[in-house]
Coordinates of C-alpha atoms in Angstrom, one line a residue:
Chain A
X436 CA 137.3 89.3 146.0
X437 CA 140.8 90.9 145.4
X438 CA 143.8 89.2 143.8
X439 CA 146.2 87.5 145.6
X440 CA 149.4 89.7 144.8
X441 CA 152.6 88.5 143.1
X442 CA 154.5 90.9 141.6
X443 CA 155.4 94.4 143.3
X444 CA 153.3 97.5 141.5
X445 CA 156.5 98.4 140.1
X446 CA 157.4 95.7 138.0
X447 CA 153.6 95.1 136.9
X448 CA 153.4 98.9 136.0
X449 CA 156.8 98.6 134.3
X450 CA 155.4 94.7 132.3
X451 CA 151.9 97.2 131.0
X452 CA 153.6 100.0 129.8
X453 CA 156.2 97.2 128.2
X454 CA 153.6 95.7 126.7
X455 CA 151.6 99.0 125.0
X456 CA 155.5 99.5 123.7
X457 CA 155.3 96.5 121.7
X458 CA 151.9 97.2 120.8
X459 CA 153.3 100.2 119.1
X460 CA 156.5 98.4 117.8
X461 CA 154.8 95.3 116.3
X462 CA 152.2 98.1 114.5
X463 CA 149.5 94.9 113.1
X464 CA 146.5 94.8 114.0
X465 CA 146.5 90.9 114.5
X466 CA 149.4 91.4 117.2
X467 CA 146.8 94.1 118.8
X468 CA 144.0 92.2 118.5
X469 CA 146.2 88.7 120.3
X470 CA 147.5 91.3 122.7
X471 CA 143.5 91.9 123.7
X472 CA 142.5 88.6 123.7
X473 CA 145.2 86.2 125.3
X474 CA 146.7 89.2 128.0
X475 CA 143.9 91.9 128.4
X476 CA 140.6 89.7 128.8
X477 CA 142.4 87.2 131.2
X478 CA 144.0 90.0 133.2
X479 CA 140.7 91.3 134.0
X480 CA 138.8 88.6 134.3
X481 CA 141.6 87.5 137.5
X482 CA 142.1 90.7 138.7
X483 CA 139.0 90.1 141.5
X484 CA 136.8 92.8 140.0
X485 CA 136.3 91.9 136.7
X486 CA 132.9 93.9 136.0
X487 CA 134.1 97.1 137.2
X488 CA 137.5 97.2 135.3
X489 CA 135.4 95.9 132.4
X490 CA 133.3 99.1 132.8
X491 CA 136.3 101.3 133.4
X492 CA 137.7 100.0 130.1
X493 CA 134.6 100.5 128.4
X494 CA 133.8 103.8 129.4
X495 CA 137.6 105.1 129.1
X496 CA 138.2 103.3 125.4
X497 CA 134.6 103.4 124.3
X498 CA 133.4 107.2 123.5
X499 CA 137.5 107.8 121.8
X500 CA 136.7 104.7 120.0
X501 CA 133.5 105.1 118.5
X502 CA 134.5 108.7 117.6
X503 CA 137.4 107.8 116.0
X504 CA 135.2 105.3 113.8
X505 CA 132.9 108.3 113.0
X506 CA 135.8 110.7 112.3
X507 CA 137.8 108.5 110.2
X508 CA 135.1 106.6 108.6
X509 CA 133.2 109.3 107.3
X510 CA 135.7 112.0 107.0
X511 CA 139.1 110.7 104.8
X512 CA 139.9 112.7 102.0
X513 CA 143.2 109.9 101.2
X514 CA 140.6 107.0 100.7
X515 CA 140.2 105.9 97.3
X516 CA 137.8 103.1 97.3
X517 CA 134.5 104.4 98.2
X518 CA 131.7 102.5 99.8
X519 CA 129.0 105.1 100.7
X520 CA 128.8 108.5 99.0
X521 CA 127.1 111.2 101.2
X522 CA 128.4 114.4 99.7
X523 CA 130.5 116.0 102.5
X524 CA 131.3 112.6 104.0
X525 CA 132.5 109.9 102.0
X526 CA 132.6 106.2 103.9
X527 CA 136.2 104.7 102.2
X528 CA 137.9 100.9 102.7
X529 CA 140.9 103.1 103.7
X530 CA 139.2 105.2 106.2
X531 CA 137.4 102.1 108.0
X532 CA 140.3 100.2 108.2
X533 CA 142.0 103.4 109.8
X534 CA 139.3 103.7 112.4
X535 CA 139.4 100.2 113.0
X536 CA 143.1 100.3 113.1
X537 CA 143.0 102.9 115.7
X538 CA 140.2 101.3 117.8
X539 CA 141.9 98.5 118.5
X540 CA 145.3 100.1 119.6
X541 CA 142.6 102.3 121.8
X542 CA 141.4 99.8 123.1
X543 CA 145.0 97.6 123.8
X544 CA 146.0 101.3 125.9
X545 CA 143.5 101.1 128.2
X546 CA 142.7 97.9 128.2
X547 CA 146.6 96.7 129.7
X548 CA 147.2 100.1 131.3
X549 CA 143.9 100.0 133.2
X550 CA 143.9 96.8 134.7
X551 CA 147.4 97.8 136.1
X552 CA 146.5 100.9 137.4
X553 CA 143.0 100.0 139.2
X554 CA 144.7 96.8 140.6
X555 CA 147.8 98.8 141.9
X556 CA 148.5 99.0 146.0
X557 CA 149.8 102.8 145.9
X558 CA 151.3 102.8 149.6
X559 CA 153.4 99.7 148.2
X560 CA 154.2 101.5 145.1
X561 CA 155.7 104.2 147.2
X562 CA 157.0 102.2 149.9
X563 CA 159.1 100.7 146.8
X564 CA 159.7 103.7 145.2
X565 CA 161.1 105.2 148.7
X566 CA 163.5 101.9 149.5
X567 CA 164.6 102.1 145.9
X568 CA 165.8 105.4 147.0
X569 CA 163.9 107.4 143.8
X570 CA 163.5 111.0 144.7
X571 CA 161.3 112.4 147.9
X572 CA 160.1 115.2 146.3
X573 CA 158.7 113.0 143.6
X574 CA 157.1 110.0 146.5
X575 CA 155.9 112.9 148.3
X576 CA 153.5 114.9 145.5
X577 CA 152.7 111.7 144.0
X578 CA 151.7 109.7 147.0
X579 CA 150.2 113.2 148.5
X580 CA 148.1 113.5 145.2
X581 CA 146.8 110.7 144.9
X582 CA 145.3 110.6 148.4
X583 CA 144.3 114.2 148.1
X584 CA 141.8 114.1 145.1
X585 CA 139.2 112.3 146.6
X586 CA 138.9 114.2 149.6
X587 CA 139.0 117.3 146.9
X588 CA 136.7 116.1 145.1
X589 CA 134.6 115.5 148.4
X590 CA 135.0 119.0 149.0
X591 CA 134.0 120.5 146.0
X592 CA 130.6 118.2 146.2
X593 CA 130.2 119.6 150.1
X594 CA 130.9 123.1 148.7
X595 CA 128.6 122.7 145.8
X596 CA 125.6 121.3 148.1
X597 CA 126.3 124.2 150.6
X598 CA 126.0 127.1 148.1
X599 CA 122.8 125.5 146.3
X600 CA 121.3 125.5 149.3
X601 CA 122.2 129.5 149.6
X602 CA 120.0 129.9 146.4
X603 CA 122.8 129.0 143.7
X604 CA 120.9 128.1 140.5
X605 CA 122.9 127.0 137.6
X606 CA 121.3 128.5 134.6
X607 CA 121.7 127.3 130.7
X608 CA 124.3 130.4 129.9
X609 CA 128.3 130.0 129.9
X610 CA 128.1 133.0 132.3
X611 CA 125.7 131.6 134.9
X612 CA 128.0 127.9 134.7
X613 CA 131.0 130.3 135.2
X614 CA 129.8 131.9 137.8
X615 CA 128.7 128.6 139.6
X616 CA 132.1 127.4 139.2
X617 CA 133.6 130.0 140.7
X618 CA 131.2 130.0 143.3
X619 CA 132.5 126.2 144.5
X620 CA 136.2 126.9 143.3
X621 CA 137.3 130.2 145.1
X622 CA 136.1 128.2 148.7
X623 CA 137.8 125.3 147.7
X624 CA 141.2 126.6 147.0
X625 CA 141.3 129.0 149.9
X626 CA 140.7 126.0 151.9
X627 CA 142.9 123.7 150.0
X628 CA 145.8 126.8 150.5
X629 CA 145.5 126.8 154.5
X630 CA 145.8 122.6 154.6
X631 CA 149.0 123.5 152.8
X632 CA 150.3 126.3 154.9
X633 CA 149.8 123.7 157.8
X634 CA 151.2 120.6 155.6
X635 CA 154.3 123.2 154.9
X636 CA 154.9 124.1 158.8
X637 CA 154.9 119.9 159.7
X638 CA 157.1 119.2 157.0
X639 CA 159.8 122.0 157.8
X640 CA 159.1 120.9 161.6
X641 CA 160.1 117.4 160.4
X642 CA 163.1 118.1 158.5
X643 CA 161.7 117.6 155.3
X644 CA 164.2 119.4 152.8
X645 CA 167.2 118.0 154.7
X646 CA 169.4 115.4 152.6
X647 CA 169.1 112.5 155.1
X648 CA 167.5 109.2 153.4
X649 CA 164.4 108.4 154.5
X650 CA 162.8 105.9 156.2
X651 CA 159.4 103.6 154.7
X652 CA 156.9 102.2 157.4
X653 CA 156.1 99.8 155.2
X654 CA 158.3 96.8 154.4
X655 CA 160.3 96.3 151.1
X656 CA 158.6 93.2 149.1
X657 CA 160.4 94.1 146.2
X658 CA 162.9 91.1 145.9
X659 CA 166.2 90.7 143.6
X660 CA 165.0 88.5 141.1
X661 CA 162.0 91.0 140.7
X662 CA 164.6 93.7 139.8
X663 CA 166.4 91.3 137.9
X664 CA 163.5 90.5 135.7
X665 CA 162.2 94.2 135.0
X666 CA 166.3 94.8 133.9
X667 CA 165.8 91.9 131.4
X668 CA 162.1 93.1 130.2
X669 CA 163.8 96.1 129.4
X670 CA 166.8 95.3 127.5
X671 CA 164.4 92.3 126.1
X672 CA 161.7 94.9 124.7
X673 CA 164.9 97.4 124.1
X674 CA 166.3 94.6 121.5
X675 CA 163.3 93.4 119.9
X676 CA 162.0 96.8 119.1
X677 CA 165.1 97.8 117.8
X678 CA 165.5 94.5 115.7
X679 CA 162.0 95.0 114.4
X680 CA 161.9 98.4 113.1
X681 CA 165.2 98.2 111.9
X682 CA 165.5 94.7 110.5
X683 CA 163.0 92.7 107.9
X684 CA 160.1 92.8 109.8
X685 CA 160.1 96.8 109.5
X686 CA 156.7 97.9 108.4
Chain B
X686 CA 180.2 123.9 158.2
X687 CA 180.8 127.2 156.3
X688 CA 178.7 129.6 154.2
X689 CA 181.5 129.3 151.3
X690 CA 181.1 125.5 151.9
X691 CA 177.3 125.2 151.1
X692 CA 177.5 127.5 148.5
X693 CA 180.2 125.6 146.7
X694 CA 178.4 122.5 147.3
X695 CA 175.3 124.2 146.1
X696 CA 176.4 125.2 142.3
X697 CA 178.2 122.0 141.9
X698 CA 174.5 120.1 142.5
X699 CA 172.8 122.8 139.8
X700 CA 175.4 121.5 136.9
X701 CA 173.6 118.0 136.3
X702 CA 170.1 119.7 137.3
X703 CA 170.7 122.1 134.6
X704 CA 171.8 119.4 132.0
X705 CA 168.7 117.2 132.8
X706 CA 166.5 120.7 131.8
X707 CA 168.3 121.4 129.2
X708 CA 168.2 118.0 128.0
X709 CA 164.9 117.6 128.8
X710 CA 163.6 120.9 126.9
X711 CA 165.7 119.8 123.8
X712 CA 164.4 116.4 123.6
X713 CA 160.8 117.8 123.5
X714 CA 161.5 120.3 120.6
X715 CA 163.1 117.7 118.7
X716 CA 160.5 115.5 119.1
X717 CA 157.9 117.9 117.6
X718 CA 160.1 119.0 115.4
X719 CA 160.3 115.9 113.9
X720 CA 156.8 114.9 114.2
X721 CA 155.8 117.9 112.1
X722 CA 158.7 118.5 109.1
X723 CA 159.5 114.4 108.8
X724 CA 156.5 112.5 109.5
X725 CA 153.1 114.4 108.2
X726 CA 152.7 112.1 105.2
X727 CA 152.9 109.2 107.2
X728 CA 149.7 108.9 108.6
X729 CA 147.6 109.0 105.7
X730 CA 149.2 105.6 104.5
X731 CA 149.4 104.0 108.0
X732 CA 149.5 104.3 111.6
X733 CA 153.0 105.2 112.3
X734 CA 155.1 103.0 114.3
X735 CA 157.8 105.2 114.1
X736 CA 156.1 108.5 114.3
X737 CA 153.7 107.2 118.2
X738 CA 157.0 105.4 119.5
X739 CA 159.0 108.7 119.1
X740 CA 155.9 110.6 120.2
X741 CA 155.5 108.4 123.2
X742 CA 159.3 108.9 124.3
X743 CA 159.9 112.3 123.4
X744 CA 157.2 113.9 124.6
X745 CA 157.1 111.3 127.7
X746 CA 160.8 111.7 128.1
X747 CA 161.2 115.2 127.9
X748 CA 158.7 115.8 130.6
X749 CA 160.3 113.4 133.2
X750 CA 163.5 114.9 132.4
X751 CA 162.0 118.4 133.4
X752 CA 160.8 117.2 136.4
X753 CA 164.0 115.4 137.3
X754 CA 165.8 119.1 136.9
X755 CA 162.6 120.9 138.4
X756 CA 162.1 118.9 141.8
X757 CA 165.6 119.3 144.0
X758 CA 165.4 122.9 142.9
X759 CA 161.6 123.5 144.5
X760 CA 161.0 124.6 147.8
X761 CA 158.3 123.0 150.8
X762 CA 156.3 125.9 150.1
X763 CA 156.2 124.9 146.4
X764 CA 156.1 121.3 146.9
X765 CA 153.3 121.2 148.8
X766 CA 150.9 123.1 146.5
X767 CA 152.3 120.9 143.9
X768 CA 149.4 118.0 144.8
X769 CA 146.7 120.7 145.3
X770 CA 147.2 121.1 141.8
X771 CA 146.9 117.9 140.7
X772 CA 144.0 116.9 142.5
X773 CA 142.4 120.3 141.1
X774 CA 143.0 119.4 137.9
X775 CA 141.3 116.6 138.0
X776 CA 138.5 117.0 140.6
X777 CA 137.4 120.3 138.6
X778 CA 136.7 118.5 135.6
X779 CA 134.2 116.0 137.7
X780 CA 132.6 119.1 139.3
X781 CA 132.5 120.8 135.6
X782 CA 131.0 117.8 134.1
X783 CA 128.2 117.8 137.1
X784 CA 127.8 121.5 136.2
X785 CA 127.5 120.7 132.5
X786 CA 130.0 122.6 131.3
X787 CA 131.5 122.5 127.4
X788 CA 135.2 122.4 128.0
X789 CA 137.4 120.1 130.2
X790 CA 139.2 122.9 132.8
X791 CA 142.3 120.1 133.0
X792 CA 144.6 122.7 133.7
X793 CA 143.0 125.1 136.6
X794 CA 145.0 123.1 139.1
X795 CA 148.3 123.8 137.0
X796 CA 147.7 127.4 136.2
X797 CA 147.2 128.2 139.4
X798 CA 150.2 126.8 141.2
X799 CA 152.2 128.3 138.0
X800 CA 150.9 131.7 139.2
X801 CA 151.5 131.3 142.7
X802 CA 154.9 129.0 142.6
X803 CA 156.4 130.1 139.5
X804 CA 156.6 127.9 136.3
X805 CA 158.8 125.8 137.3
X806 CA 156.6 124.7 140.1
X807 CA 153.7 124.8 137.0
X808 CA 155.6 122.5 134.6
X809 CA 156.4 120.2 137.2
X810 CA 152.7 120.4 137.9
X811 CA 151.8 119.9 134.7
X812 CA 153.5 116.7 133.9
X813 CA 152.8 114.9 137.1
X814 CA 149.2 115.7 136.9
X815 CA 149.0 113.8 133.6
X816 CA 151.3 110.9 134.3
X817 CA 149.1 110.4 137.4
X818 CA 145.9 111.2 135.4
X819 CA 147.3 108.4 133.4
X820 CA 146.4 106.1 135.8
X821 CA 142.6 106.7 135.4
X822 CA 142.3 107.7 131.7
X823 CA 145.8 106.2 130.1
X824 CA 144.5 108.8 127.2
X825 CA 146.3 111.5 129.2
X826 CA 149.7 110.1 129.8
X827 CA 151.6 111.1 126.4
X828 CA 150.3 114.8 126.7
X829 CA 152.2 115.2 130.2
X830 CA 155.2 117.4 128.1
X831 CA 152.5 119.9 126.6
X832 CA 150.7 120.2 130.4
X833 CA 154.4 120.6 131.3
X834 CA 154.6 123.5 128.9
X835 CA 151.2 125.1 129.9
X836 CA 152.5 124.8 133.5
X837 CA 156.0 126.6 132.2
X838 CA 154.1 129.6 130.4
X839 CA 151.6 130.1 132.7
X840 CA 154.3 130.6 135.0
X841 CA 156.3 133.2 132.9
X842 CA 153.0 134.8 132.1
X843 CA 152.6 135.5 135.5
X844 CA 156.3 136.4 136.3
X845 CA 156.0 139.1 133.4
X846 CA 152.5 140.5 134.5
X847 CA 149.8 138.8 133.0
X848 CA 148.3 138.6 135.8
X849 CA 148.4 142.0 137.6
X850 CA 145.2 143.3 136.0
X851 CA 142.7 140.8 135.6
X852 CA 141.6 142.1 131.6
X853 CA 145.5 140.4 130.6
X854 CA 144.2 137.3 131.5
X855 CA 142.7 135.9 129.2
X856 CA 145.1 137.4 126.8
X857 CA 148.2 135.2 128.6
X858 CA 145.5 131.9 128.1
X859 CA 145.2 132.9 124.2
X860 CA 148.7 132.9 123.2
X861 CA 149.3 130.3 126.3
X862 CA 146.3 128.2 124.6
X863 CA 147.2 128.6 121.0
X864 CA 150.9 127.4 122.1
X865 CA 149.6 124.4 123.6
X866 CA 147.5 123.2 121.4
X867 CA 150.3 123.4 118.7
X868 CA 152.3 121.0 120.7
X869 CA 149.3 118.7 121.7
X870 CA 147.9 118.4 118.0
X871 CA 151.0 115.7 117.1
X872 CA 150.8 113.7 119.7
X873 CA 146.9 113.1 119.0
X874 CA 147.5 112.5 115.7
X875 CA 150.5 110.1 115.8
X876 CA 149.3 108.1 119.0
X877 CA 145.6 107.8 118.5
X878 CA 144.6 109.2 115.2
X879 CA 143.1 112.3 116.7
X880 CA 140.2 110.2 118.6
X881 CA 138.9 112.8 120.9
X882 CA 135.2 113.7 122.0
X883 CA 132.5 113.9 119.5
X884 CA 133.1 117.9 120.4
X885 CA 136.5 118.0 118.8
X886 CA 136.3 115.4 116.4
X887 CA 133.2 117.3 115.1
X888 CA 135.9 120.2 114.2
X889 CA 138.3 118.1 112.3
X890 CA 135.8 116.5 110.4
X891 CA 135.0 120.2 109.8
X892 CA 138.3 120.5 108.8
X893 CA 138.5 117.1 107.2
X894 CA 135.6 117.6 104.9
X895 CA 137.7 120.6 103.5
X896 CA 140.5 118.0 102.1
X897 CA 142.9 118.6 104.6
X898 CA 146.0 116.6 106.0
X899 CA 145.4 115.1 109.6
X900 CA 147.8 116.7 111.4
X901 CA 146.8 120.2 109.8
X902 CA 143.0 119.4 110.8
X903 CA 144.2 118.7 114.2
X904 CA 146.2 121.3 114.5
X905 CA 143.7 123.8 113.7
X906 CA 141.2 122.2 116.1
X907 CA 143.8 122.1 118.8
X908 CA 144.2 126.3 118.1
X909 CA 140.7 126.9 118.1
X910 CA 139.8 124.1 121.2
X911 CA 143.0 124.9 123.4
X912 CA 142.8 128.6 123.2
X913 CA 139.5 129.1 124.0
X914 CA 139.8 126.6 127.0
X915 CA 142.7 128.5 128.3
X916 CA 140.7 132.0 128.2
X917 CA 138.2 130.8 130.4
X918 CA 140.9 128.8 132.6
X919 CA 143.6 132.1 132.8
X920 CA 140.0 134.2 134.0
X921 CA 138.7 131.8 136.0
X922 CA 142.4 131.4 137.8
X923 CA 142.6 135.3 138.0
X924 CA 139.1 135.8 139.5
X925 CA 140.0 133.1 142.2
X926 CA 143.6 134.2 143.1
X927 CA 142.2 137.7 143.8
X928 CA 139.3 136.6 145.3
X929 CA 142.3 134.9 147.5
X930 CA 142.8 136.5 151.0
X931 CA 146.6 138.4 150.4
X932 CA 148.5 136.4 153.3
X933 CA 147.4 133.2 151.4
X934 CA 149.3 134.5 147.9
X935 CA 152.0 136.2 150.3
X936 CA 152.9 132.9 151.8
X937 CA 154.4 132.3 148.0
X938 CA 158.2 133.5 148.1
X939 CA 157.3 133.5 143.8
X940 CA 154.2 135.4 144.1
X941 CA 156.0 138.1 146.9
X942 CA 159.5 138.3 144.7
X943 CA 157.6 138.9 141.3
X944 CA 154.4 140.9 142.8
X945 CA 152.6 138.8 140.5
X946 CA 149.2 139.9 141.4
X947 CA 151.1 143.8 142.2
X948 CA 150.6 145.9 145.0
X949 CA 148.3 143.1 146.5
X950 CA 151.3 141.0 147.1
X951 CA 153.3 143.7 148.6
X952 CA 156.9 144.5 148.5
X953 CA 159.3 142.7 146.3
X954 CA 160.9 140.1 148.7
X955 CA 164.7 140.2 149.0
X956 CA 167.4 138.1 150.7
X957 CA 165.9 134.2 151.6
X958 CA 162.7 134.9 148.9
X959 CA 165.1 135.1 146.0
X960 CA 166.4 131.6 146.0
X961 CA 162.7 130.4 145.2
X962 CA 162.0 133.0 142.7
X963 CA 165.2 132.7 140.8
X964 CA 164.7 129.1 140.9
X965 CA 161.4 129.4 139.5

């Protein structure tokens, strides 16, 4: 079951992306490893659909983890204190501790950015973005992106079905996979170029590049006090980071 | 209201647009500039607070800062192949995946709309395809200035002729490639310790194995990786834009001005046309 909402997208986007900041900032893995397990698990346990952002995270975090562990465990010429001897690859303290390190900043990215993003209300994120008057151009290609790429990638799986069942076989050779992927591309763009040769003709009919503000069908439920608190998470972050890295507690 | 009117209004609107590009572009080289001559000893002794949160900003920064100059100068035409791109980007590397393909093809989307819509269009491209790529796989957000700059030359590639016979191609992906993965290699490094897929990470350990530095190992993955990737997307972009029926590329004021694809683009456009081109 979905989340009851709260906050508007905005200032939720703007409290993740704070959040990895200090992440960065604080540079320890205990702060990392708090960060995971007092904001991330709880976020994603509440968010309504715990199991598939759990597999998102998983799936996004896990391969670049475990290959970070194999790269930096087995290959770190600066480690000194070696555990495991292999002749090429040498498993060193240093190395691990890098990898681990690593993994868990990994795995604080997309484990506070995802969340956010799967749990976000787009038309509500560009309703906001459009009453907070940030550019058109910008609402339009993001907000016409984002709906665009699963109908794209609709397409291409239409396409692709079509043309296997004209005889396309893809064989084991790069120039066989090429020649498939061109087979479902060149279709898909030529039909992808006439929606936008229509798209172009409405927009121009609808005054589109004229200077005039525009107008949301959806409601603004971004409040004052919300805009009040993402000013103060700024300049909050702004000053700790700042007193951090500059003051005693500089790594 | 007067021609001399608009066009007064006009340059005075290209002043702070200019700045935020000019700003923007600086920002960017600094940031790798500083990446590469002040932190490469850093990361063997640590993470790199420093060295990620100046890599996350710059490079992050930069790229929005481009946009914010790029957008108000873009025409309908351009904007609205601008999302085509984006959702090429990253439906193609689903469909290469289901095809079993080796490389990612993250940039076909980018490339093309460079070649059709100038680079301006194709940096703008570039850097909103990754910040909303971002929102699936947050791996992709801090590389949105180096798609930015892949979006930027493929653009000027195909201003300059790259792409008027289909052999200079892959040529314009090399050097485009071998750019790019320059700029990426940094930003791997300093923000996730060059965690990639076990493809890549199998070449720096390559590298690795050899004594060298991080960064230098990623580096010379990223020349190797990038430049090949870009080959096969430059030819695979040529092969479909002339495979394109000529009214689709001619309804591209770029692609007319700059007879990018030449003589099957027709006559160099004049008057109206140029505003686009010039401002691409």
């Amino acid at each position: 079951m979905p989340r009851r909402r709260i906050y508007n997208p905005l200032t939720e986007l703007l409290a993740a992306v704070l959040l990895v900041v200090l992440v960065l900032v604080v540079n320890r893995w205990e702060f990392s490893l708090a960060v995971l397990v007092l904001v991330v698990v709880p976020a994603v346990l509440v968010s309504g659909r715990p199991r598939q952002i759990g597999l998102a995270v998983l799936l996004v975090a896990g391969p670049l983890v475990l290959s970070s562990l194999l790269l930096h465990g087995l290959f770190y010429p600066e480690g000194r204190t070696v555990l495991l001897d292999l002749g090429i690859a040498r498993v060193t303290t240093e190395g691990l501790s890098f990898a681990a390190a690593m993994g868990l900043r990994m795995g604080v990215f997309a484990g506070v950015l995802l969340p956010a993003a799967m749990t976000l209300d787009i038309p509500e994120l560009l309703a906001t973005m459009t009453h907070r008057g940030w550019n058109r151009k910008l609402v339009f290609v993001v907000g016409s992106a984002i709906g665009l790429i699963p109908h794209v990638a609709m397409r291409a799986r239409q396409i692709t079905r079509s043309q296997q069942a004209r005889g396309l076989v893809v064989g084991r050779g790069p120039v066989s996979r090429v020649r498939a992927l061109l087979a479902v591309l060149t279709p898909l763009v030529i039909g992808l170029l006439v929606d936008a040769a229509e798209r172009n003709s409405m927009l121009e009919a609808r005054s589109f590049s004229s200077g005039v503000t525009r107008t949301s069908y959806l409601p603004d439920t971004d409040t004052v006090r919300q805009r009040g608190v993402r000013r103060a998470m700024v300049v909050a972050v702004g000053v700790f980071s700042v007193a951090w890295l500059v003051g005693p507690g500089a790594a | 209201m007067s021609s001399s009117l608009t066009l007064a209004a006009g340059t005075a609107v290209q002043r702070p647009r200019r700045l935020l590009l000019a700003l923007g572009g600086a920002l960017i080289v600094a940031t790798y500039l500083f990446l590469v001559i002040v932190q490469p000893a850093e990361i063997a002794g640590g993470m790199g607070s420093t060295a990620s949160l100046v890599s996350l900003f710059g490079f992050l920064g930069g790229g929005a800062l481009l946009v914010g100059g790029i957008l108000p100068m873009l025409s309908t035409s351009s904007l609205v192949v601008m999302p085509l791109g984006i959702a090429l980007n990253i439906a193609i590397g689903q469909v290469a995946g289901t095809l079993g393909l080796q490389i990612y093809l993250d940039a076909i989307g980018t490339v093309l709309v460079a070649v059709l819509a100038g680079p301006a269009a194709g940096a703008a491209t570039g850097a909103i395809s990754n910040a909303i790529w971002g929102l699936f796989n947050p791996f992709a957000l801090p590389f949105a200035a180096g798609a930015a700059l892949i979006g930027l030359l493929a653009g000027m590639a195909a201003k300059y002729g790259a792409f008027r016979r289909v052999y200079l191609a892959p040529v314009a992906g090399l050097v485009v490639g071998a750019i790019g993965g320059l700029v990426a290699a940094p930003v791997a490094v300093f923000m996730f310790g060059a965690a990639g897929t076990f493809g890549t990470n199998a070449i720096i350990a390559v590298f690795r194995s050899m004594g060298d530095k991080l960064l230098v190992a990623a580096t010379k993955q990223g020349l190797l990786s990038d430049s090949l990737d870009k080959v096969v997307v430059f030819v695979l972009v040529a092969l479909v834009v002339y495979a394109l029926p000529p009214r689709a590329v001619r309804q591209f004021p770029f692609a007319r001005a700059h007879r990018v694809l030449g003589a099957r683009t027709g006559t160099p456009a004049r008057s109206a046309n140029g505003n686009d081109a010039g401002a691409a």
